[in-house]
Short mmCIF file of C-alpha atoms in Angstrom, two decimals:
data_model
loop_
_atom_site.label_atom_id
_atom_site.label_comp_id
_atom_site.label_asym_id
_atom_site.label_seq_id
_atom_site.Cartn_x
_atom_site.Cartn_y
_atom_site.Cartn_z
CA UNK A 3 -150.33 -9.64 94.87
CA UNK A 4 -151.19 -13.27 94.39
CA UNK A 5 -151.39 -12.76 90.67
CA UNK A 6 -148.01 -10.99 90.59
CA UNK A 7 -146.41 -13.71 92.69
CA UNK A 8 -147.68 -16.38 90.32
CA UNK A 9 -146.33 -14.50 87.33
CA UNK A 10 -142.90 -14.13 88.93
CA UNK A 11 -142.89 -17.83 89.78
CA UNK A 12 -143.71 -18.76 86.17
CA UNK A 13 -140.94 -16.53 84.86
CA UNK A 14 -138.48 -18.09 87.27
CA UNK A 15 -139.46 -21.57 86.01
CA UNK A 16 -139.00 -20.47 82.38
CA UNK A 17 -135.57 -19.02 83.12
CA UNK A 18 -134.61 -22.16 84.99
CA UNK A 19 -135.76 -24.31 82.07
CA UNK A 20 -133.89 -22.14 79.58
CA UNK A 21 -130.79 -22.24 81.73
CA UNK A 22 -130.92 -26.05 81.85
CA UNK A 23 -131.38 -26.29 78.09
CA UNK A 24 -128.32 -24.13 77.45
CA UNK A 25 -126.06 -25.95 79.87
CA UNK A 26 -125.24 -28.73 77.37
CA UNK A 27 -122.35 -27.45 75.31
CA UNK A 28 -120.36 -30.55 74.31
CA UNK A 29 -118.34 -30.32 71.08
CA UNK A 30 -118.53 -33.05 68.46
CA UNK A 31 -115.20 -34.71 67.66
CA UNK A 32 -115.65 -36.39 64.23
CA UNK A 33 -113.10 -39.04 65.20
CA UNK A 34 -115.12 -39.98 68.31
CA UNK A 35 -118.87 -39.44 67.64
CA UNK A 36 -119.86 -41.98 70.31
CA UNK A 37 -118.20 -39.79 72.93
CA UNK A 38 -120.50 -36.94 71.93
CA UNK A 39 -123.56 -39.18 72.12
CA UNK A 40 -122.52 -40.42 75.55
CA UNK A 41 -122.28 -36.83 76.79
CA UNK A 42 -125.70 -36.07 75.32
CA UNK A 43 -127.27 -39.14 76.94
CA UNK A 44 -125.69 -38.27 80.29
CA UNK A 45 -127.10 -34.76 80.04
CA UNK A 46 -130.58 -36.10 79.21
CA UNK A 47 -130.46 -38.63 82.08
CA UNK A 48 -129.47 -35.90 84.54
CA UNK A 49 -132.19 -33.50 83.44
CA UNK A 50 -135.13 -35.81 82.66
CA UNK A 51 -136.66 -39.15 83.53
CA UNK A 52 -136.36 -40.45 79.96
CA UNK A 53 -134.09 -43.35 80.89
CA UNK A 54 -136.44 -44.43 83.68
CA UNK A 55 -139.04 -45.61 81.17
CA UNK A 56 -139.16 -49.17 79.78
CA UNK A 57 -139.52 -48.06 76.18
CA UNK A 58 -136.39 -45.87 76.03
CA UNK A 59 -134.25 -48.48 74.26
CA UNK A 60 -136.92 -49.14 71.66
CA UNK A 61 -137.36 -45.41 71.00
CA UNK A 62 -133.61 -44.81 70.65
CA UNK A 63 -133.24 -47.86 68.40
CA UNK A 64 -136.08 -46.61 66.19
CA UNK A 65 -134.53 -43.15 66.04
CA UNK A 66 -131.13 -44.59 65.03
CA UNK A 67 -132.76 -46.81 62.41
CA UNK A 68 -134.62 -43.87 60.85
CA UNK A 69 -131.50 -41.72 60.74
CA UNK A 70 -129.48 -44.60 59.23
CA UNK A 71 -132.08 -45.22 56.52
CA UNK A 72 -132.21 -41.53 55.68
CA UNK A 73 -128.41 -41.32 55.52
CA UNK A 74 -128.19 -44.37 53.26
CA UNK A 75 -130.82 -42.94 50.91
CA UNK A 76 -128.99 -39.61 50.73
CA UNK A 77 -125.67 -41.39 50.05
CA UNK A 78 -127.26 -43.58 47.35
CA UNK A 79 -128.84 -40.52 45.71
CA UNK A 80 -125.48 -38.72 45.79
CA UNK A 81 -123.66 -41.67 44.17
CA UNK A 82 -126.36 -42.00 41.53
CA UNK A 83 -126.05 -38.30 40.72
CA UNK A 84 -122.23 -38.53 40.47
CA UNK A 85 -122.45 -41.63 38.26
CA UNK A 86 -124.96 -39.91 35.98
CA UNK A 87 -122.70 -36.87 35.67
CA UNK A 88 -119.71 -39.07 34.75
CA UNK A 89 -121.75 -40.94 32.15
CA UNK A 90 -122.93 -37.67 30.64
CA UNK A 91 -119.32 -36.48 30.41
CA UNK A 92 -118.27 -39.74 28.74
CA UNK A 93 -121.17 -39.69 26.30
CA UNK A 94 -120.61 -36.08 25.35
CA UNK A 95 -118.51 -36.16 22.16
CA UNK A 96 -115.33 -34.15 22.10
CA UNK A 97 -115.48 -31.24 19.66
CA UNK A 98 -113.44 -31.93 16.52
CA UNK A 99 -111.01 -29.20 15.54
CA UNK A 100 -110.16 -27.82 12.14
CA UNK A 101 -106.84 -29.25 10.92
CA UNK A 102 -103.87 -26.96 10.28
CA UNK A 103 -102.40 -26.51 6.79
CA UNK A 104 -100.52 -29.81 7.21
CA UNK A 105 -103.66 -31.81 8.07
CA UNK A 106 -102.64 -32.03 11.72
CA UNK A 107 -102.80 -29.75 14.72
CA UNK A 108 -100.72 -27.00 16.30
CA UNK A 109 -100.25 -27.71 19.99
CA UNK A 110 -98.79 -25.57 22.79
CA UNK A 111 -95.28 -27.06 22.64
CA UNK A 112 -95.29 -28.97 19.34
CA UNK A 113 -97.17 -29.42 16.10
CA UNK A 114 -97.91 -32.36 13.83
CA UNK A 115 -99.07 -32.91 10.29
CA UNK A 116 -99.70 -35.78 7.90
CA UNK A 117 -100.42 -37.09 4.44
CA UNK A 118 -101.75 -40.54 3.63
CA UNK A 119 -98.28 -42.08 3.92
CA UNK A 120 -96.47 -40.20 6.67
CA UNK A 121 -96.82 -38.25 9.92
CA UNK A 122 -94.53 -35.35 10.74
CA UNK A 123 -93.87 -33.87 14.19
CA UNK A 124 -92.15 -30.55 14.85
CA UNK A 125 -90.88 -29.77 18.36
CA UNK A 126 -89.21 -26.39 19.14
CA UNK A 127 -86.28 -26.60 21.60
CA UNK A 128 -83.93 -23.97 23.11
CA UNK A 129 -81.49 -22.42 20.63
CA UNK A 130 -78.11 -24.13 20.75
CA UNK A 131 -79.49 -27.61 21.51
CA UNK A 132 -77.15 -30.41 20.42
CA UNK A 133 -78.18 -33.69 18.80
CA UNK A 134 -76.75 -35.57 21.77
CA UNK A 135 -79.24 -33.75 24.02
CA UNK A 136 -82.26 -35.03 22.07
CA UNK A 137 -84.39 -37.98 23.15
CA UNK A 138 -86.48 -39.42 20.31
CA UNK A 139 -87.92 -42.87 20.92
CA UNK A 140 -90.19 -44.20 18.15
CA UNK A 141 -91.89 -47.57 18.56
CA UNK A 142 -94.68 -49.16 16.53
CA UNK A 143 -97.40 -47.63 18.70
CA UNK A 144 -95.50 -45.28 21.03
CA UNK A 145 -93.64 -41.97 20.77
CA UNK A 146 -91.45 -39.99 23.15
CA UNK A 147 -89.67 -36.79 22.18
CA UNK A 148 -87.79 -34.37 24.41
CA UNK A 149 -84.44 -33.46 25.92
CA UNK A 150 -82.27 -35.55 28.22
CA UNK A 151 -82.87 -34.95 31.92
CA UNK A 152 -86.14 -33.12 31.29
CA UNK A 153 -89.82 -34.04 31.19
CA UNK A 154 -90.70 -35.37 27.68
CA UNK A 155 -92.40 -32.83 25.42
CA UNK A 156 -94.34 -35.52 23.54
CA UNK A 157 -95.01 -38.79 25.33
CA UNK A 158 -97.79 -41.30 24.71
CA UNK A 159 -99.41 -44.01 22.62
CA UNK A 160 -99.68 -43.17 18.93
CA UNK A 161 -103.15 -42.88 17.43
CA UNK A 162 -102.23 -45.54 14.83
CA UNK A 163 -99.17 -47.69 14.19
CA UNK A 164 -96.01 -46.66 12.34
CA UNK A 165 -92.89 -48.35 10.97
CA UNK A 166 -90.03 -47.49 13.37
CA UNK A 167 -87.34 -48.56 10.88
CA UNK A 168 -88.78 -46.14 8.31
CA UNK A 169 -88.97 -43.21 10.71
CA UNK A 170 -86.32 -40.51 11.01
CA UNK A 171 -85.58 -37.39 13.06
CA UNK A 172 -83.22 -34.45 12.69
CA UNK A 173 -82.27 -31.30 14.60
CA UNK A 174 -82.76 -28.24 12.40
CA UNK A 175 -80.72 -25.08 13.11
CA UNK A 176 -80.14 -26.35 16.67
CA UNK A 177 -83.63 -25.20 17.62
CA UNK A 178 -86.24 -27.55 16.13
CA UNK A 179 -86.60 -31.33 16.33
CA UNK A 180 -88.16 -32.57 13.09
CA UNK A 181 -89.54 -36.11 13.02
CA UNK A 182 -90.97 -38.13 10.12
CA UNK A 183 -92.83 -41.41 10.75
CA UNK A 184 -94.10 -43.79 8.08
CA UNK A 185 -97.66 -45.02 8.58
CA UNK A 186 -98.50 -48.73 8.53
CA UNK A 187 -101.98 -47.94 7.19
CA UNK A 188 -101.48 -45.61 4.24
CA UNK A 189 -105.08 -45.10 3.20
CA UNK A 190 -106.57 -43.24 6.17
CA UNK A 191 -106.15 -39.98 8.07
CA UNK A 192 -105.19 -39.84 11.74
CA UNK A 193 -107.64 -37.96 13.98
CA UNK A 194 -104.92 -37.24 16.55
CA UNK A 195 -101.19 -37.72 17.05
CA UNK A 196 -101.65 -39.52 20.37
CA UNK A 197 -104.58 -41.52 21.69
CA UNK A 198 -106.72 -39.41 24.01
CA UNK A 199 -105.43 -36.19 22.48
CA UNK A 200 -107.50 -33.46 20.77
CA UNK A 201 -108.97 -34.72 17.50
CA UNK A 202 -109.26 -33.03 14.13
CA UNK A 203 -112.16 -33.26 11.69
CA UNK A 204 -110.65 -35.61 9.10
CA UNK A 205 -113.44 -34.70 6.68
CA UNK A 206 -111.64 -31.38 6.29
CA UNK A 207 -108.23 -32.93 5.63
CA UNK A 208 -106.80 -31.97 2.22
CA UNK A 209 -104.67 -34.41 0.18
CA UNK A 210 -102.69 -31.46 -1.13
CA UNK A 211 -100.44 -32.01 -4.12
CA UNK A 212 -99.92 -35.71 -3.51
CA UNK A 213 -100.79 -37.89 -6.52
CA UNK A 214 -101.43 -41.59 -7.03
CA UNK A 215 -98.12 -41.78 -8.86
CA UNK A 216 -96.37 -40.78 -5.61
CA UNK A 217 -97.65 -43.90 -3.82
CA UNK A 218 -96.01 -47.31 -3.79
CA UNK A 219 -97.58 -49.98 -6.00
CA UNK A 220 -99.46 -51.78 -3.21
CA UNK A 221 -100.95 -48.61 -1.73
CA UNK A 222 -101.75 -47.21 -5.18
CA UNK A 223 -103.58 -50.40 -6.14
CA UNK A 224 -105.64 -50.32 -2.93
CA UNK A 225 -106.55 -46.64 -3.34
CA UNK A 226 -107.52 -47.10 -7.01
CA UNK A 227 -109.73 -50.06 -6.08
CA UNK A 228 -111.45 -48.03 -3.35
CA UNK A 229 -112.03 -45.11 -5.73
CA UNK A 230 -113.47 -47.46 -8.38
CA UNK A 231 -115.82 -49.14 -5.89
CA UNK A 232 -116.99 -45.76 -4.61
CA UNK A 233 -117.84 -44.60 -8.15
CA UNK A 234 -119.61 -47.90 -8.93
CA UNK A 235 -121.78 -47.67 -5.80
CA UNK A 236 -122.83 -44.11 -6.65
CA UNK A 237 -123.89 -45.30 -10.13
CA UNK A 238 -125.64 -48.39 -8.79
CA UNK A 239 -123.16 -50.67 -10.58
CA UNK A 240 -121.34 -53.78 -9.25
CA UNK A 241 -118.17 -53.29 -7.21
CA UNK A 242 -114.80 -54.84 -8.11
CA UNK A 243 -115.47 -57.80 -5.80
CA UNK A 244 -118.91 -58.36 -7.34
CA UNK A 245 -117.46 -58.19 -10.85
CA UNK A 246 -114.77 -60.68 -9.86
CA UNK A 247 -117.44 -63.07 -8.49
CA UNK A 248 -119.47 -62.77 -11.71
CA UNK A 249 -116.39 -63.51 -13.85
CA UNK A 250 -115.56 -66.56 -11.73
CA UNK A 251 -119.13 -67.85 -12.16
CA UNK A 252 -119.00 -67.35 -15.94
CA UNK A 253 -115.68 -69.19 -16.13
CA UNK A 254 -117.03 -72.06 -14.04
CA UNK A 255 -120.15 -72.40 -16.24
CA UNK A 256 -118.00 -72.36 -19.37
CA UNK A 257 -115.94 -75.25 -17.99
CA UNK A 258 -119.03 -77.11 -16.70
CA UNK A 259 -121.86 -76.47 -19.19
CA UNK A 260 -124.01 -79.34 -17.87
CA UNK A 261 -123.90 -78.17 -14.23
CA UNK A 262 -127.31 -77.07 -12.92
CA UNK A 263 -126.94 -74.12 -10.52
CA UNK A 264 -130.67 -73.59 -10.08
CA UNK A 265 -130.74 -75.13 -6.62
CA UNK A 266 -127.13 -74.44 -5.76
CA UNK A 267 -126.41 -72.64 -2.50
CA UNK A 268 -124.03 -69.69 -2.64
CA UNK A 269 -121.72 -69.23 0.34
#
């Protein structure tokens, strides 16, 4: 009987201990975490002699310090991971798209094309649209196209600059806005209509039927010079600038036959 009594007594103590452990059921309010801690400390003080010891403050302070250090490390690791992910996204090059037949791109609500001199933009609008309903604002480096009272269909900074005074728009068949903009730089292809927009692979752009004779004199002269220099470099021959420098030196020596250029410095 003594053995049985001792067993029953032990079981009663276990149940009592379990009952005490389950009696703390405070709920954490994220806006008042100190209130939760106060309830926890009150529970501990009522059910143990922890707060009667001299080292309790030191132990709690050490516990808080360890938790704080761990939290700061986890937060730092999280920020480092997020920063790394953003950098990887930035460094990852955007895929370049194949240009459409007009050396531009067909978008969801508009399309654009180009040659070396001009950029064209085509914007479908509801049938029956009037010219007075159209908004077409062309600046040197900005474009906005749409309908009055509605969100612009095209709105943003142009990929390169244009000449606003040499740019024109029209409304075709009351259903399509057609815009032509003259490029400032007439010797290069645009990768995109707007900065930040999807880019085309300009290596696949086709000049089409345009000829040098179609270009103005200044642009034609620049293009011919570039083509000549490109051919010269492939053949290992001097470029136009190098030929010009050589001719200038020959002319100078002809005018100054006694000038010794052996130790002369070339700038």
